[in-house]
Coordinates of C-alpha atoms in Angstrom, one line a residue:
M22 CA 31.1 22.7 16.4
N23 CA 31.9 23.6 20.0
I24 CA 30.1 26.6 21.5
S25 CA 31.5 28.3 24.5
R26 CA 29.4 29.1 27.6
T27 CA 29.7 32.8 26.8
E28 CA 28.3 32.4 23.2
R29 CA 25.5 30.1 24.5
G30 CA 24.7 32.7 27.2
V31 CA 24.6 35.5 24.7
T32 CA 22.4 33.5 22.4
Y33 CA 19.9 32.6 25.1
G34 CA 20.0 36.2 26.3
I35 CA 19.0 37.5 22.8
L36 CA 16.3 34.9 22.4
C37 CA 14.9 35.8 25.8
L38 CA 14.9 39.5 24.9
F39 CA 13.0 38.9 21.7
A40 CA 10.6 36.5 23.4
L41 CA 9.9 39.2 26.0
I42 CA 9.3 41.8 23.3
A43 CA 6.9 39.4 21.5
L44 CA 5.0 38.3 24.6
T45 CA 4.5 41.8 26.2
P46 CA 1.6 42.7 23.9
V47 CA 0.0 39.3 24.5
A48 CA 0.3 39.7 28.3
G49 CA -1.2 43.2 28.0
I50 CA -4.2 41.9 26.1
L51 CA -4.8 39.0 28.6
S52 CA -4.4 41.4 31.5
T53 CA -7.0 43.7 30.1
A54 CA -9.3 40.9 29.2
L55 CA -9.3 39.7 32.9
A56 CA -9.8 43.2 34.3
R57 CA -13.1 44.5 35.6
Q58 CA -15.5 45.9 33.0
S59 CA -15.9 49.6 33.2
S60 CA -17.1 52.3 30.7
L61 CA -14.1 54.4 31.7
E62 CA -11.5 51.9 30.6
T63 CA -9.8 52.9 27.3
G64 CA -6.5 51.0 27.4
F65 CA -4.6 48.2 29.1
A66 CA -5.4 47.6 32.8
L67 CA -4.0 45.4 35.5
P68 CA -6.8 43.1 36.7
D69 CA -7.9 43.4 40.3
G70 CA -9.1 39.8 40.0
L71 CA -9.7 37.1 37.4
H72 CA -13.0 38.2 35.8
W73 CA -13.5 35.2 33.5
G74 CA -17.1 36.4 32.9
N75 CA -15.7 38.9 30.4
F76 CA -15.2 36.1 27.9
V77 CA -18.8 34.9 28.4
D78 CA -20.2 38.4 28.0
A79 CA -18.1 39.0 24.9
W80 CA -19.1 35.7 23.4
T81 CA -22.8 36.3 24.1
R82 CA -23.1 40.0 23.2
G83 CA -21.0 39.7 20.1
H84 CA -22.8 36.6 18.7
F85 CA -19.3 35.0 18.1
G86 CA -20.8 31.5 18.0
T87 CA -22.3 32.3 14.6
Y88 CA -19.2 34.1 13.4
L89 CA -16.9 31.3 14.6
F90 CA -18.9 28.7 12.6
S91 CA -18.6 30.8 9.5
S92 CA -14.9 31.3 10.0
V93 CA -14.2 27.6 10.7
L94 CA -16.2 26.5 7.6
V95 CA -14.5 29.0 5.3
A96 CA -11.0 28.3 6.7
V97 CA -11.3 24.5 6.6
A98 CA -12.7 24.6 3.0
V99 CA -10.0 27.0 1.8
V100 CA -7.2 25.0 3.5
A101 CA -8.5 21.7 2.0
A102 CA -9.0 23.1 -1.5
T103 CA -5.7 24.9 -1.5
T104 CA -3.7 21.9 -0.2
V105 CA -5.2 19.5 -2.8
L106 CA -5.0 21.8 -5.8
A107 CA -1.5 23.2 -4.9
T108 CA -0.2 19.7 -4.4
L109 CA -1.4 18.4 -7.7
A110 CA -0.1 21.5 -9.6
A111 CA 3.2 21.6 -7.7
Y112 CA 3.9 17.9 -8.3
A113 CA 3.6 18.5 -12.1
F114 CA 5.8 21.6 -11.9
G115 CA 8.4 19.9 -9.6
T116 CA 8.8 16.5 -11.1
M117 CA 7.6 16.7 -14.8
R118 CA 9.0 18.5 -17.8
F119 CA 6.4 19.6 -20.4
P120 CA 6.2 22.5 -22.9
G121 CA 5.5 25.8 -21.2
S122 CA 5.9 24.5 -17.7
N123 CA 8.2 27.3 -16.6
W124 CA 6.0 30.0 -18.1
L125 CA 2.9 28.5 -16.5
F126 CA 4.7 28.3 -13.1
Y127 CA 5.7 31.9 -13.3
L128 CA 2.1 32.8 -14.1
F129 CA 1.2 31.1 -10.8
V130 CA 3.9 33.0 -9.0
L131 CA 2.7 36.2 -10.5
G132 CA -0.3 35.9 -8.2
L133 CA 2.0 36.6 -5.2
T134 CA 2.7 40.1 -6.6
L135 CA -1.0 41.2 -7.1
P136 CA -2.3 43.2 -4.2
Q137 CA -5.8 42.2 -3.1
E138 CA -7.0 45.8 -3.3
A139 CA -6.4 45.8 -7.0
V140 CA -8.8 43.0 -7.8
I141 CA -11.4 43.3 -5.0
V142 CA -13.8 45.6 -6.9
P143 CA -14.0 43.7 -10.2
L144 CA -14.1 40.5 -8.2
Y145 CA -17.1 41.8 -6.3
F146 CA -19.0 42.6 -9.5
D147 CA -18.1 39.2 -11.0
L148 CA -19.3 37.3 -7.9
R149 CA -22.5 39.4 -7.7
H150 CA -23.3 38.6 -11.3
W151 CA -23.1 34.9 -10.5
G152 CA -25.1 35.4 -7.3
L153 CA -22.3 34.4 -5.0
T154 CA -22.1 37.4 -2.7
N155 CA -23.5 36.9 0.8
T156 CA -22.7 33.2 0.4
Y157 CA -19.9 31.1 1.8
W158 CA -18.8 30.4 -1.8
G159 CA -18.1 34.1 -2.2
L160 CA -15.5 33.8 0.5
I161 CA -14.1 30.3 -0.2
L162 CA -13.5 30.6 -3.9
P163 CA -11.5 34.0 -4.0
Q164 CA -9.4 33.1 -0.9
T165 CA -8.6 29.7 -2.4
A166 CA -7.4 31.4 -5.6
Q167 CA -5.4 33.9 -3.6
S168 CA -3.7 31.1 -1.6
L169 CA -2.9 28.9 -4.6
A170 CA 0.0 31.1 -5.7
F171 CA 1.9 30.6 -2.5
G172 CA 0.7 27.0 -2.2
V173 CA 2.1 26.0 -5.6
F174 CA 5.3 27.9 -5.0
W175 CA 5.8 26.3 -1.6
M176 CA 5.0 22.7 -2.6
R177 CA 7.0 22.9 -5.8
T178 CA 10.1 23.6 -3.7
Y179 CA 9.4 20.5 -1.7
F180 CA 8.9 18.3 -4.7
R181 CA 12.1 19.7 -6.5
N182 CA 14.1 18.8 -3.4
T183 CA 12.9 15.2 -3.4
P184 CA 15.7 12.9 -4.3
R185 CA 15.6 11.9 -8.0
S186 CA 16.7 8.4 -7.1
L187 CA 13.5 7.9 -5.1
L188 CA 11.3 8.9 -8.0
E189 CA 13.2 6.7 -10.4
A190 CA 12.9 3.7 -8.1
A191 CA 9.2 4.2 -7.9
R192 CA 8.9 4.3 -11.7
I193 CA 11.0 1.2 -12.1
D194 CA 8.7 -0.6 -9.7
G195 CA 5.8 0.4 -12.0
A196 CA 4.2 3.1 -9.8
T197 CA 2.1 5.7 -11.6
H198 CA 2.4 9.4 -11.0
F199 CA -0.7 9.3 -8.7
S200 CA 0.7 6.4 -6.7
T201 CA 4.1 8.1 -6.4
L202 CA 2.4 11.2 -5.1
T203 CA -0.1 9.7 -2.7
R204 CA 1.9 6.8 -1.3
I205 CA 5.5 8.1 -1.3
L206 CA 5.7 11.9 -1.5
V207 CA 2.7 12.9 0.5
P208 CA 3.6 10.8 3.6
M209 CA 7.2 12.1 3.4
G210 CA 6.1 15.7 3.1
R211 CA 4.1 16.1 6.3
P212 CA 6.2 19.0 7.5
A213 CA 5.8 20.9 4.3
F214 CA 2.0 20.2 4.3
S215 CA 1.8 21.2 8.0
T216 CA 3.5 24.5 7.2
L217 CA 1.2 25.2 4.3
T218 CA -1.8 24.3 6.4
V219 CA -0.8 26.7 9.2
I220 CA 0.0 29.6 6.9
V221 CA -3.1 29.3 4.8
F222 CA -5.3 28.8 7.8
M223 CA -3.9 31.9 9.4
W224 CA -4.4 34.0 6.3
T225 CA -7.9 32.8 5.8
W226 CA -8.9 33.2 9.5
N227 CA -7.5 36.8 9.6
E228 CA -9.0 37.9 6.3
F229 CA -11.0 41.1 6.7
L230 CA -11.3 43.0 3.4
M231 CA -12.8 40.1 1.5
A232 CA -15.4 39.4 4.1
L233 CA -16.2 43.1 4.4
V234 CA -16.8 43.5 0.6
M235 CA -18.5 40.2 -0.2
V236 CA -20.7 39.7 2.9
S237 CA -23.3 42.1 4.2
D238 CA -25.6 39.8 6.1
E239 CA -24.9 38.7 9.7
A240 CA -25.4 35.0 9.0
H241 CA -22.2 34.8 6.9
R242 CA -19.9 37.2 8.8
T243 CA -16.5 35.8 9.9
V244 CA -14.9 36.6 13.2
P245 CA -12.6 39.5 12.1
L246 CA -15.6 41.2 10.6
G247 CA -17.7 40.4 13.6
L248 CA -15.0 41.9 15.9
A249 CA -15.1 45.1 13.9
F250 CA -18.8 45.5 14.4
F251 CA -18.4 44.5 18.1
Q252 CA -15.7 47.1 18.5
G253 CA -18.0 49.8 17.2
Q254 CA -20.7 48.9 19.7
H255 CA -18.4 48.6 22.8
A256 CA -15.5 51.0 21.9
S257 CA -15.4 52.3 25.5
D258 CA -15.0 48.9 27.3
A259 CA -11.4 47.8 26.8
A260 CA -11.9 44.6 28.9
L261 CA -14.7 43.4 26.7
L262 CA -12.8 44.1 23.5
A263 CA -9.7 42.4 24.8
A264 CA -11.7 39.3 25.8
A265 CA -13.3 39.2 22.3
A266 CA -9.9 39.6 20.6
T267 CA -8.5 36.7 22.7
L268 CA -11.4 34.5 21.7
I269 CA -10.8 35.2 18.1
A270 CA -7.1 34.6 18.2
L271 CA -7.4 31.4 20.2
P272 CA -8.1 29.0 17.3
V273 CA -5.0 30.2 15.4
V274 CA -2.9 29.7 18.4
L275 CA -4.3 26.2 19.0
V276 CA -3.6 25.2 15.3
Y277 CA -0.1 26.4 15.6
L278 CA 0.6 24.6 18.9
V279 CA -0.8 21.3 17.5
L280 CA 1.4 21.6 14.3
Q281 CA 4.3 23.4 15.8
R282 CA 6.9 20.8 15.5
R283 CA 6.1 19.9 11.8
F284 CA 5.7 23.6 11.0
I285 CA 9.2 24.3 12.1
Q286 CA 10.5 21.2 10.3
G287 CA 8.7 22.4 7.1
M288 CA 10.2 25.9 7.4
L289 CA 13.7 24.4 7.7
S290 CA 13.4 21.6 5.1
G291 CA 14.0 24.0 2.2
S292 CA 17.6 24.3 3.2
A293 CA 18.3 20.6 2.9
K294 CA 19.0 19.3 -0.5
E295 CA 20.2 16.0 -1.9

């Protein structure tokens, strides 16, 4: 399809406009993070120099090293568990036919409709009964269960779009279901897995309510919860708060940049069918 210069120019103009709208808050945060610290600052400020020491001060005063370790541990565990369990379940739902498969899949999808606020209180009492509050397991297990609904739905879509001829050829060659999954479908589905990884990592990294309810000791706080306490202690210093927010958002940005190409491929792969 031929696109005229006018259409191309309008398209790039719209894209640049939305990019500007999206990047303006980011520029404001970075500008404030590099400004001089002052107890009078309450909003965005243009830096009179590059005060990189704000990041060091925020890291030291906020104890973000401990919080970062907790967040990385929880996020990696949740992403790994969600990916493995969702892949196994989605493979069964996407390639097999067994009694009650549709109803069981809809039961998984029902988890997407349940608000976290509706289950957080009974969940807290259940985990406290088992002695899992103020532990990493108290954060990993609930967030894995929350992410499984989307993970199964997402990966089932990928498996259902896999060419049937490919699965039949694998079965003719004597491949088991496990061999077909690990040797054929998993290597082919890297974009889908990358998309799932980025989304679940982002959800887990930004989770605040679960950490607020399940964790009360400083040793197990995650970075969103640590930022909330840090904000309460330094509410009058916008530069320090902006520096802390930048440090917390940086891992998510890095993960997205590393997996950017496969993430976009995974988002677009759902429109391609045999």
